[in-house]
Tab-separated table of C-alpha atoms in Angstrom:
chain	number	residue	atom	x	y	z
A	232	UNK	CA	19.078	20.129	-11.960
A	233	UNK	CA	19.651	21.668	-8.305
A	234	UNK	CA	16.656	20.573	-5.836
A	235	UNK	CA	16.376	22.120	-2.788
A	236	UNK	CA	14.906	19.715	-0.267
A	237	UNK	CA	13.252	21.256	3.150
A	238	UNK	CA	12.877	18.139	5.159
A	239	UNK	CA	12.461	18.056	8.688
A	240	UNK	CA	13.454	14.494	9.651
A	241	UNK	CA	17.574	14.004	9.488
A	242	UNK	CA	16.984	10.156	9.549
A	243	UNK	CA	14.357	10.179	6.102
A	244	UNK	CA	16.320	13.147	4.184
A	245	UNK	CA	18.925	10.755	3.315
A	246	UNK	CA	16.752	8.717	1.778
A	247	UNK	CA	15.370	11.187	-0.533
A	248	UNK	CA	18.438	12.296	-1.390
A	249	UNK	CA	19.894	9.718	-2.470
A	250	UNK	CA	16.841	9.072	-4.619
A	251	UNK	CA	17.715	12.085	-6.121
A	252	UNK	CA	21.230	11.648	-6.495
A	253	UNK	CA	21.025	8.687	-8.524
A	254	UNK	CA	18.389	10.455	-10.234
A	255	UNK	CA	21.146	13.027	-11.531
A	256	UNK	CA	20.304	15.914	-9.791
A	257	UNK	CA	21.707	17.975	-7.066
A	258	UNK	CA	20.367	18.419	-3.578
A	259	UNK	CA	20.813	20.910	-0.929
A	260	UNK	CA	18.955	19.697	1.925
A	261	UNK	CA	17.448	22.290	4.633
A	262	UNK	CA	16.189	21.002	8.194
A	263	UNK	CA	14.249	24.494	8.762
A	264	UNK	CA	12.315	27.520	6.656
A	265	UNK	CA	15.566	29.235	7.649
A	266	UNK	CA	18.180	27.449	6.253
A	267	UNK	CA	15.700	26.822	3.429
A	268	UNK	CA	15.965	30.918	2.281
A	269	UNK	CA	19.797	30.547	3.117
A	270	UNK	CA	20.643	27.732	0.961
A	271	UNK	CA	18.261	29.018	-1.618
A	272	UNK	CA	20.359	32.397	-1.600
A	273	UNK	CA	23.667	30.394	-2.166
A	274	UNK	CA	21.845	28.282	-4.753
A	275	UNK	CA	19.081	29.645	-6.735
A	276	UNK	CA	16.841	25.740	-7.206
A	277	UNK	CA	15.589	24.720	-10.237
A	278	UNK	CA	12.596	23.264	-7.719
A	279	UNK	CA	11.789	23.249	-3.995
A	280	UNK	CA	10.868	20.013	-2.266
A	281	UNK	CA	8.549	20.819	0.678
A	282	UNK	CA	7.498	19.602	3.887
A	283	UNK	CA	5.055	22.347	5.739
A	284	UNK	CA	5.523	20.686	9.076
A	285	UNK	CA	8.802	21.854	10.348
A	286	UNK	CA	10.362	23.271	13.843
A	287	UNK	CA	10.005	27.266	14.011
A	288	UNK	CA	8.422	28.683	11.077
A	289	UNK	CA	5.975	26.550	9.143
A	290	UNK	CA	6.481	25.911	5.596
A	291	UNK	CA	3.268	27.980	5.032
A	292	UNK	CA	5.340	31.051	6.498
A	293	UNK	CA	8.505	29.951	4.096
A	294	UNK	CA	6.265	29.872	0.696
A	295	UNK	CA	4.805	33.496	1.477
A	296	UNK	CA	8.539	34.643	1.876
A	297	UNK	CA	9.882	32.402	-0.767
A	298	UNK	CA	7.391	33.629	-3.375
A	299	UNK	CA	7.715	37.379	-2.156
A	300	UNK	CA	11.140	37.572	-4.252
A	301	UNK	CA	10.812	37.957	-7.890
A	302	UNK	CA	13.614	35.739	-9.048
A	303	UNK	CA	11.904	32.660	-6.990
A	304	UNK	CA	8.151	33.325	-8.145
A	305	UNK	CA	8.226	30.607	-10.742
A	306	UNK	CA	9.755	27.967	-9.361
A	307	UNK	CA	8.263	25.211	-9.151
A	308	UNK	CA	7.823	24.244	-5.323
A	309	UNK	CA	5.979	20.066	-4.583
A	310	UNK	CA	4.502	19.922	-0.858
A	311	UNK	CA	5.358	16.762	0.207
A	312	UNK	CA	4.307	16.588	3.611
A	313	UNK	CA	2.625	14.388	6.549
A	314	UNK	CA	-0.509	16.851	6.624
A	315	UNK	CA	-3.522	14.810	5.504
A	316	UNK	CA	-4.684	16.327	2.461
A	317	UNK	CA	-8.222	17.282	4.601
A	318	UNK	CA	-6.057	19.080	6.998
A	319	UNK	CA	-4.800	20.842	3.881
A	320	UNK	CA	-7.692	22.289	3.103
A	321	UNK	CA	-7.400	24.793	5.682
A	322	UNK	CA	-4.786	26.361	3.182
A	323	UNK	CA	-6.447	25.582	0.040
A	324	UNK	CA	-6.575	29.191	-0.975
A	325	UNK	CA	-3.005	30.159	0.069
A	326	UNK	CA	-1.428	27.116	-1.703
A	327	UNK	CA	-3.446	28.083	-5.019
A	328	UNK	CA	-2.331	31.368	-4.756
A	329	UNK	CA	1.829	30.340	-4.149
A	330	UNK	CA	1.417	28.069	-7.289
A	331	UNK	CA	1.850	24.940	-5.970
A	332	UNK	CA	3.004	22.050	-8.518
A	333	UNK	CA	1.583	18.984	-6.803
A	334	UNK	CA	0.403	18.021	-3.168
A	335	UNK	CA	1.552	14.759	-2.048
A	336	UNK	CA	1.139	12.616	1.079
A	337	UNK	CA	3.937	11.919	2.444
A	338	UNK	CA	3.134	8.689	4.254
A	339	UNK	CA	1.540	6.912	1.063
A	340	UNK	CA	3.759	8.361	-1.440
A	341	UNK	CA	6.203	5.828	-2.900
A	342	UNK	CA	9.561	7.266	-4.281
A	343	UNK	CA	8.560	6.535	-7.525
A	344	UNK	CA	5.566	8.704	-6.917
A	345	UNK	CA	7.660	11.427	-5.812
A	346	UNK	CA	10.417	10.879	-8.573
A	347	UNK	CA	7.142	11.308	-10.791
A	348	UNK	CA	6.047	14.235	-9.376
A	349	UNK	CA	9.616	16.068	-9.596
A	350	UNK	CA	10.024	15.064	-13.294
A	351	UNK	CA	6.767	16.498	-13.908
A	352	UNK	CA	7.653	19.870	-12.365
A	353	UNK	CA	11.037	20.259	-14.045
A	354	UNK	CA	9.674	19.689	-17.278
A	355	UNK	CA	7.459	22.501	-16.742
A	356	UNK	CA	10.214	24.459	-16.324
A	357	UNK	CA	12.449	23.377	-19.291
A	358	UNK	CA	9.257	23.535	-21.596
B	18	UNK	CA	-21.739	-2.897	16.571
B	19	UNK	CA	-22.816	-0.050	19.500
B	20	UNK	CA	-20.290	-1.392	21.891
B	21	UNK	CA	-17.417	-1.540	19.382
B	22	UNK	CA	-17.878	2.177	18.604
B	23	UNK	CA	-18.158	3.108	22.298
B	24	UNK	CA	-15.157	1.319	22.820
B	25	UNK	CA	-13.440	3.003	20.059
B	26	UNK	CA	-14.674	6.568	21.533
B	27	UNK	CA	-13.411	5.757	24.894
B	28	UNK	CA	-9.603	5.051	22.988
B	29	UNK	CA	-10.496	8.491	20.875
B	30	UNK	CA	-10.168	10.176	24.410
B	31	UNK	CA	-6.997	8.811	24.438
B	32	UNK	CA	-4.369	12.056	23.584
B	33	UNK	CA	-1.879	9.039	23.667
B	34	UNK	CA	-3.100	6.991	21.581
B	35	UNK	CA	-3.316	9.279	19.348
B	36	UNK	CA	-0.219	10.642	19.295
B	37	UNK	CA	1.520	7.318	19.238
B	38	UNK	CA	-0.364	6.487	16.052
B	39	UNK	CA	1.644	9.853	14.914
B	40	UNK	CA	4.684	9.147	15.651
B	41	UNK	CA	4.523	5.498	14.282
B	42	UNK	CA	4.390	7.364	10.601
B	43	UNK	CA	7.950	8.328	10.564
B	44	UNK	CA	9.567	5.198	11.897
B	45	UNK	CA	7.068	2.849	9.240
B	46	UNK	CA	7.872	5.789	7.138
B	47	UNK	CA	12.346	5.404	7.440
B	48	UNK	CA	11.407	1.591	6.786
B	49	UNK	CA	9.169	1.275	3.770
B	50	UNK	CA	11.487	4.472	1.946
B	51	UNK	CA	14.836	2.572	3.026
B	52	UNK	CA	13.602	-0.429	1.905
B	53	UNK	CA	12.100	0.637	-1.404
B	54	UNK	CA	15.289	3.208	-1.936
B	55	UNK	CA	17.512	-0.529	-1.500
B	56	UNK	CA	14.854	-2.533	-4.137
B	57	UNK	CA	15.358	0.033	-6.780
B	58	UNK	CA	19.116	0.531	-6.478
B	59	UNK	CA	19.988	-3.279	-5.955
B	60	UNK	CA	21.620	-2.353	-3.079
B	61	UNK	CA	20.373	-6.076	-1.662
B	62	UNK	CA	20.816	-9.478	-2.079
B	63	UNK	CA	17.207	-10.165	-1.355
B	64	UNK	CA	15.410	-7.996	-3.268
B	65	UNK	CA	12.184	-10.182	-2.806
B	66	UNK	CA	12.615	-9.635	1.147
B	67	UNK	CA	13.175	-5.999	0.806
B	68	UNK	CA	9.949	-5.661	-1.437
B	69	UNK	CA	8.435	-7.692	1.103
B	70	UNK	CA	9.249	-4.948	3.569
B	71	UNK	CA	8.526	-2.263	2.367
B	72	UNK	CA	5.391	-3.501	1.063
B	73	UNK	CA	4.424	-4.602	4.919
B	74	UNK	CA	5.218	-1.227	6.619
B	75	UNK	CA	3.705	0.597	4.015
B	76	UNK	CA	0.249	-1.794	4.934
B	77	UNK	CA	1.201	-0.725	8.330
B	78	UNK	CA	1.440	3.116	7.939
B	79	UNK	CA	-2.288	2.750	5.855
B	80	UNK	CA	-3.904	1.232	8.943
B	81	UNK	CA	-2.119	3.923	11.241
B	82	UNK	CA	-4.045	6.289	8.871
B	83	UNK	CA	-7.426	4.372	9.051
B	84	UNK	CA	-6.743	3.931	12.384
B	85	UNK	CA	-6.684	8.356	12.911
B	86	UNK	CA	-9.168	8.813	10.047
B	87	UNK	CA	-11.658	6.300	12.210
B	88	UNK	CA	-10.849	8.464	14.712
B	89	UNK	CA	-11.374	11.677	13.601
B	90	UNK	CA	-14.925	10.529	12.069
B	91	UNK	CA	-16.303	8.843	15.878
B	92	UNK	CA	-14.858	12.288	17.326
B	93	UNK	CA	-17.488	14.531	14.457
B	94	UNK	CA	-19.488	12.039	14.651
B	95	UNK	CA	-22.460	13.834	14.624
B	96	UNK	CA	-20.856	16.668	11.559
B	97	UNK	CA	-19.902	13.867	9.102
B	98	UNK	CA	-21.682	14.820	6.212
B	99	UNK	CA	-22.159	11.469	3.873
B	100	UNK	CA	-21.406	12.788	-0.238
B	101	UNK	CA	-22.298	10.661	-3.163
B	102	UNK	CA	-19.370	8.732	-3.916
B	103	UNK	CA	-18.698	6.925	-7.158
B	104	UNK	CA	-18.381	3.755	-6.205
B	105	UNK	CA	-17.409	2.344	-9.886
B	106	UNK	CA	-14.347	4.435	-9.645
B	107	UNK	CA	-13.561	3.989	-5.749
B	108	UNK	CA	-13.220	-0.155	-5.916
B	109	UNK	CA	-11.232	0.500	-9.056
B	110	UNK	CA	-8.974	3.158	-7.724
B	111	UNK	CA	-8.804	-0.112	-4.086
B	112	UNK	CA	-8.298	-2.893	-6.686
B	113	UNK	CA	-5.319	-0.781	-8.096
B	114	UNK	CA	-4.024	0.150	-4.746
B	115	UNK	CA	-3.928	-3.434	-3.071
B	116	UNK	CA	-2.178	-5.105	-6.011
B	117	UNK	CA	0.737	-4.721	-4.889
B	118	UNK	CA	0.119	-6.812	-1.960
B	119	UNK	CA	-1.800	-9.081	-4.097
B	120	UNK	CA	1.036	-10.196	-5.939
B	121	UNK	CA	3.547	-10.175	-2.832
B	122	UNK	CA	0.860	-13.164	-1.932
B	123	UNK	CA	0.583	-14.559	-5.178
B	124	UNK	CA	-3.372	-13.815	-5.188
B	125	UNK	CA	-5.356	-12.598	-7.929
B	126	UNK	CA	-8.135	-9.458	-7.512
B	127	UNK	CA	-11.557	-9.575	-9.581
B	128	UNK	CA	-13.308	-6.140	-9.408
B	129	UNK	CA	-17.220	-7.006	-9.943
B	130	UNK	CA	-19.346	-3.778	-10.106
B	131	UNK	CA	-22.651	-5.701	-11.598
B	132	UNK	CA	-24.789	-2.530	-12.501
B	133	UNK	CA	-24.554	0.733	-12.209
B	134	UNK	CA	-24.797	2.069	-9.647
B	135	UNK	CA	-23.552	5.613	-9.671
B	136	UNK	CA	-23.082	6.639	-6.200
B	137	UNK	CA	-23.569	6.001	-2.980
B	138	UNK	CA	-23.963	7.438	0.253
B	139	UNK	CA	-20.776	7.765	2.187
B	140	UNK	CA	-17.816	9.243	3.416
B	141	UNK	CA	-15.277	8.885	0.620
B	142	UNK	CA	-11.942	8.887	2.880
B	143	UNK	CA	-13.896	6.225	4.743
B	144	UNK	CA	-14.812	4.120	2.406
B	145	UNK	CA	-11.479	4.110	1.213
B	146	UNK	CA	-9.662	3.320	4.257
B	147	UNK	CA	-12.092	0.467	5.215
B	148	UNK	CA	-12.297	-1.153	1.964
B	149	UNK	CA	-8.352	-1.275	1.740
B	150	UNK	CA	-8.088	-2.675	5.310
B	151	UNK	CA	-10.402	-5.288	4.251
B	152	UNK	CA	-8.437	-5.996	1.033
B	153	UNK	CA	-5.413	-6.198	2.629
B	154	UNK	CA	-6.530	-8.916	5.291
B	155	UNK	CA	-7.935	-11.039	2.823
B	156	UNK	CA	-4.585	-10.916	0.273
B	157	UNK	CA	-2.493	-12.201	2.910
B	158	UNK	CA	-5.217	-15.107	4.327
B	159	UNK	CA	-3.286	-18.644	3.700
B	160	UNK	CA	-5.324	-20.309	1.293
B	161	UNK	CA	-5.102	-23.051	-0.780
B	162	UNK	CA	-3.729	-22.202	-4.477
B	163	UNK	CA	-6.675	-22.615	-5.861
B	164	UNK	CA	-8.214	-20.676	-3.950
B	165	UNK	CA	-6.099	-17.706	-4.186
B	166	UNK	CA	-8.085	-14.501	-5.372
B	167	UNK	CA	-10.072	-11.909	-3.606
B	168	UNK	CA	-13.518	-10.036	-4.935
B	169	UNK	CA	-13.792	-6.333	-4.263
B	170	UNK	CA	-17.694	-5.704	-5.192
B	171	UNK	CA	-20.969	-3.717	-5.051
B	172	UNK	CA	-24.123	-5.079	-6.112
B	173	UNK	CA	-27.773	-4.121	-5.325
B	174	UNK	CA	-30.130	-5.337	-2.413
B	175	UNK	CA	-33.633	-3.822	-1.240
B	176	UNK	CA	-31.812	-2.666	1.477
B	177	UNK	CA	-28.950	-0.703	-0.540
B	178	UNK	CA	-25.740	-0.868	-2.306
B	179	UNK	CA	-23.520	-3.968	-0.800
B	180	UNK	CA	-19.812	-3.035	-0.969
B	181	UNK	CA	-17.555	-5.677	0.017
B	182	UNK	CA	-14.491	-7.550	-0.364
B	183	UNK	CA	-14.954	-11.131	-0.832
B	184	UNK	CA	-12.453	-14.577	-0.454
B	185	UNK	CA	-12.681	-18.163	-1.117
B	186	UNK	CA	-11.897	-18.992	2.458
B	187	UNK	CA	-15.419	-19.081	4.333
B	188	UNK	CA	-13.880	-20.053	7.669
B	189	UNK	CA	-10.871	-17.909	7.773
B	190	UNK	CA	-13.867	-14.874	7.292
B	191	UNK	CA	-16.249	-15.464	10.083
B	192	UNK	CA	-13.196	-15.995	12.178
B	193	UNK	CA	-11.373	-12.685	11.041
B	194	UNK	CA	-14.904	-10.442	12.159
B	195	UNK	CA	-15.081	-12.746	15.218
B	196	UNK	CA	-11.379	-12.176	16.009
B	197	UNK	CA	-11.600	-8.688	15.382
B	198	UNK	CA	-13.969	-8.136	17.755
B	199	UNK	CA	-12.407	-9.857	20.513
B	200	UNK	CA	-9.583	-8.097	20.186
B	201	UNK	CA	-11.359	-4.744	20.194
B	202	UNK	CA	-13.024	-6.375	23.818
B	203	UNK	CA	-9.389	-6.960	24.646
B	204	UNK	CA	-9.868	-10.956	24.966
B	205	UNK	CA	-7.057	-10.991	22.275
B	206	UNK	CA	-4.056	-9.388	21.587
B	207	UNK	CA	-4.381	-9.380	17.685
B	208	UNK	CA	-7.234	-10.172	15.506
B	209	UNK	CA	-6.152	-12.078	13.042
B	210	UNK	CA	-3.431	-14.932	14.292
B	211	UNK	CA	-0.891	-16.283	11.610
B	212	UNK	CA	-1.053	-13.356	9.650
B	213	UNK	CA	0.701	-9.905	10.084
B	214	UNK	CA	-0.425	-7.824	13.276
B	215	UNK	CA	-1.436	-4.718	11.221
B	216	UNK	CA	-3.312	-6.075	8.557
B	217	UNK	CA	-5.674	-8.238	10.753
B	218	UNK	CA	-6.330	-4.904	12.530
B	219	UNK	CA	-7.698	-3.518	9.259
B	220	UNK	CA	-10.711	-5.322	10.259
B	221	UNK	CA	-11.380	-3.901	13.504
B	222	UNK	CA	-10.662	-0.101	11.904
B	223	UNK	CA	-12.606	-1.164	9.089
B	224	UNK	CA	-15.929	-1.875	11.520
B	225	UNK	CA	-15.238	0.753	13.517
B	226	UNK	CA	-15.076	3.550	10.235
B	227	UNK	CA	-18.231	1.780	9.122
B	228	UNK	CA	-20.007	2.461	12.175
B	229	UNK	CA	-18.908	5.784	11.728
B	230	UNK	CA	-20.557	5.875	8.849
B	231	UNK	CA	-23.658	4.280	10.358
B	232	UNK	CA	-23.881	1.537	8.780
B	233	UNK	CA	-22.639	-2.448	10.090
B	234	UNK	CA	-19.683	-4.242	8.721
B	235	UNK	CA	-21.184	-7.790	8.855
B	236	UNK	CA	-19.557	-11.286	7.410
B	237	UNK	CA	-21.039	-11.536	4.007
B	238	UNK	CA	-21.810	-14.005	0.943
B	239	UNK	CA	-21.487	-12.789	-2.743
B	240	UNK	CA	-21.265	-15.473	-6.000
B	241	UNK	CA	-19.830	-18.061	-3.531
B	242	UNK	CA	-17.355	-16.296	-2.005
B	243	UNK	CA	-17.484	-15.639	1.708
B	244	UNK	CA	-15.892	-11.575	2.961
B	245	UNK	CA	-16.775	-8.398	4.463
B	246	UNK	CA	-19.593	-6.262	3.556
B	247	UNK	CA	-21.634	-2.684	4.639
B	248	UNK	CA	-24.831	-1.733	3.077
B	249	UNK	CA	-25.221	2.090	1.761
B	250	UNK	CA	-27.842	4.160	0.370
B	251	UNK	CA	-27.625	5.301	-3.203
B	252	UNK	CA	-27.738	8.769	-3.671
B	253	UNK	CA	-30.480	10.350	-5.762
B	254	UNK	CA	-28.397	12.728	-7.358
B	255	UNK	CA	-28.704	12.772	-10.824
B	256	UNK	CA	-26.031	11.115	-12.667
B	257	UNK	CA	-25.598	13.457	-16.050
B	258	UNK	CA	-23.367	11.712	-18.347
């Protein structure tokens, strides 16, 4: 399974990834929306990893592009992020509408609470 | 309790303080992921220490978010709209949450919901944040063996619903509140001495979201067992089941 992981912070994406690693999967890691639609354009992922916080565009900005191409409509995309979820709600509407797997806190999610949430998504996909 | 939350509004003026609580997330954030990354690939020779990390610094990054929640609700103070909240489910869904740090301290946690209550009157998020703080504080208390569980609770008073969090240790209690506020009149540095900086502060967010709330944290008794507890209204809502 190919993951592609749009985190912001170079000193926690390491960690993740090598969560996911030893989890079996693949992981191309993106610091910016950016380089998110560039490695996702090398790599089609079988899921998206994503923080909405980031430098330049926000990760709002990156689903609306991300979900305008056809070949990336149905895959399955986790916000993990350091928005509080009542922050969130601002975009309540938006994220219903880009089909959003799961939400999760970044701050009080464990990794097994993440590993969770990914193996819950990619099942959806294989079912 | 009026000082403590004009205290805490003068520090919600504070842009730094503020932000500092923000960017204490992603350095608590490196350490609790690190350490729990290390625990489950036995990349350690002390597991036990690592747990004990990661444990700790997640406590840590929970106050930091009581801490901005508490401040967020003095800043609205006058918008926060109390919602029935379920308090059955809520000191279930706390009980759940602190065992982890139960069992890092080798205490035990009784959830004792005598009635039922239905809802109450609060701020959910709140209630939440406080009640953790509290249960945090308590689990890490030195006590003797024996003496080494903590009671998360609602029961019914003229007054209200009392939700607390309860301890064998009567002295360590009234000292904790006492200590907490001292610290918040800056007599002390941290409100809770012998134990870990950020969980004694739980106490002092914990008062502070209560007041919030308006309603009192006070030092409380419940089925011999001395803690922290706030008095709510029940909402009339109908409960259909």
């Amino acid at each position: 399974m190919r993951i592609l992981l749009i985190e912001p912070d170079s000193a926690l994406a390491p960690i993740y990834i090598s969560l996911l690693q030893t989890e079996g999967c693949t992981v191309d890691w993106a610091q910016t929306a950016q380089q998110a639609t560039y490695k996702a354009d090398e790599n089609t992922p079988d899921m998206v990893i994503l923080e909405i916080q980031l430098t330049q565009h926000s990760g709002i900005a990156f689903l609306h592009e991300f979900r305008s191409y056809a070949e990336w409509v149905d895959i399955p995309v986790v916000l993990h992020t350091v928005v509080p979820s009542q922050q969130l709600r601002l975009f309540e509407q938006s994220l219903k509408e880009m089909g959003i797997a799961q939400v999760l806190y970044k701050p009080q999610t464990s990794l097994r609470q993440l590993l969770t949430a990914v193996q819950d998504a990619l099942k959806k996909v294989t079912l | 309790m009026q000082d403590i939350t004009s205290n805490f509004d003068d520090i919600s003026q504070s842009v730094v303080l503020r932000s500092v609580a923000e960017q204490l997330k992603t350095p608590l954030m490196i350490i609790a992921r690190q350490a729990e990354l290390q625990y489950r690939t036995n990349q350690t020779v002390s597991p036990e220490e690592v747990k004990a990390t990661q444990t700790q610094a997640d406590i840590a990054l929970r106050l930091v978010d009581s801490y901005l929640l508490g401040l967020d609700l003095i800043d609205q103070q006058m918008e926060i709209a109390l919602e029935p909240v379920p308090i059955a489910a809520l000191l279930y869904d706390i009980a759940h949450e602190l065992t982890p740090i139960a069992k890092q301290n080798n205490t035990t946690i009784e959830l004792d919901v005598a009635g039922k209550y239905g809802q109450i009157m609060g701020h959910a998020a709140g209630l939440r944040a406080a009640l953790y703080g509290l249960g945090s504080v308590m689990s890490e208390i030195p006590l003797d063996t024996s003496l080494r569980s903590i009671k998360i609770a609602a029961h019914k008073r003229p007054t209200g619903i009392v939700v607390g969090v309860y301890s064998g240790a009567a002295e360590q209690m009234q000292s904790a509140l006492a200590g907490a506020r001292q610290a918040q009149k800056q007599y002390r540095r941290q409100s809770l001495v012998g134990m870990s900086s950020g969980s004694g502060a739980g106490v002092l967010v914990a008062d502070a979201i209560f007041s919030a709330m308006n309603t009192s944290l006070r030092a409380g008794r419940y089925k011999k067992k001395q803690g922290f507890a706030a008095t709510f209204m029940q909402s009339q809502q109908l409960q259909l089941v």
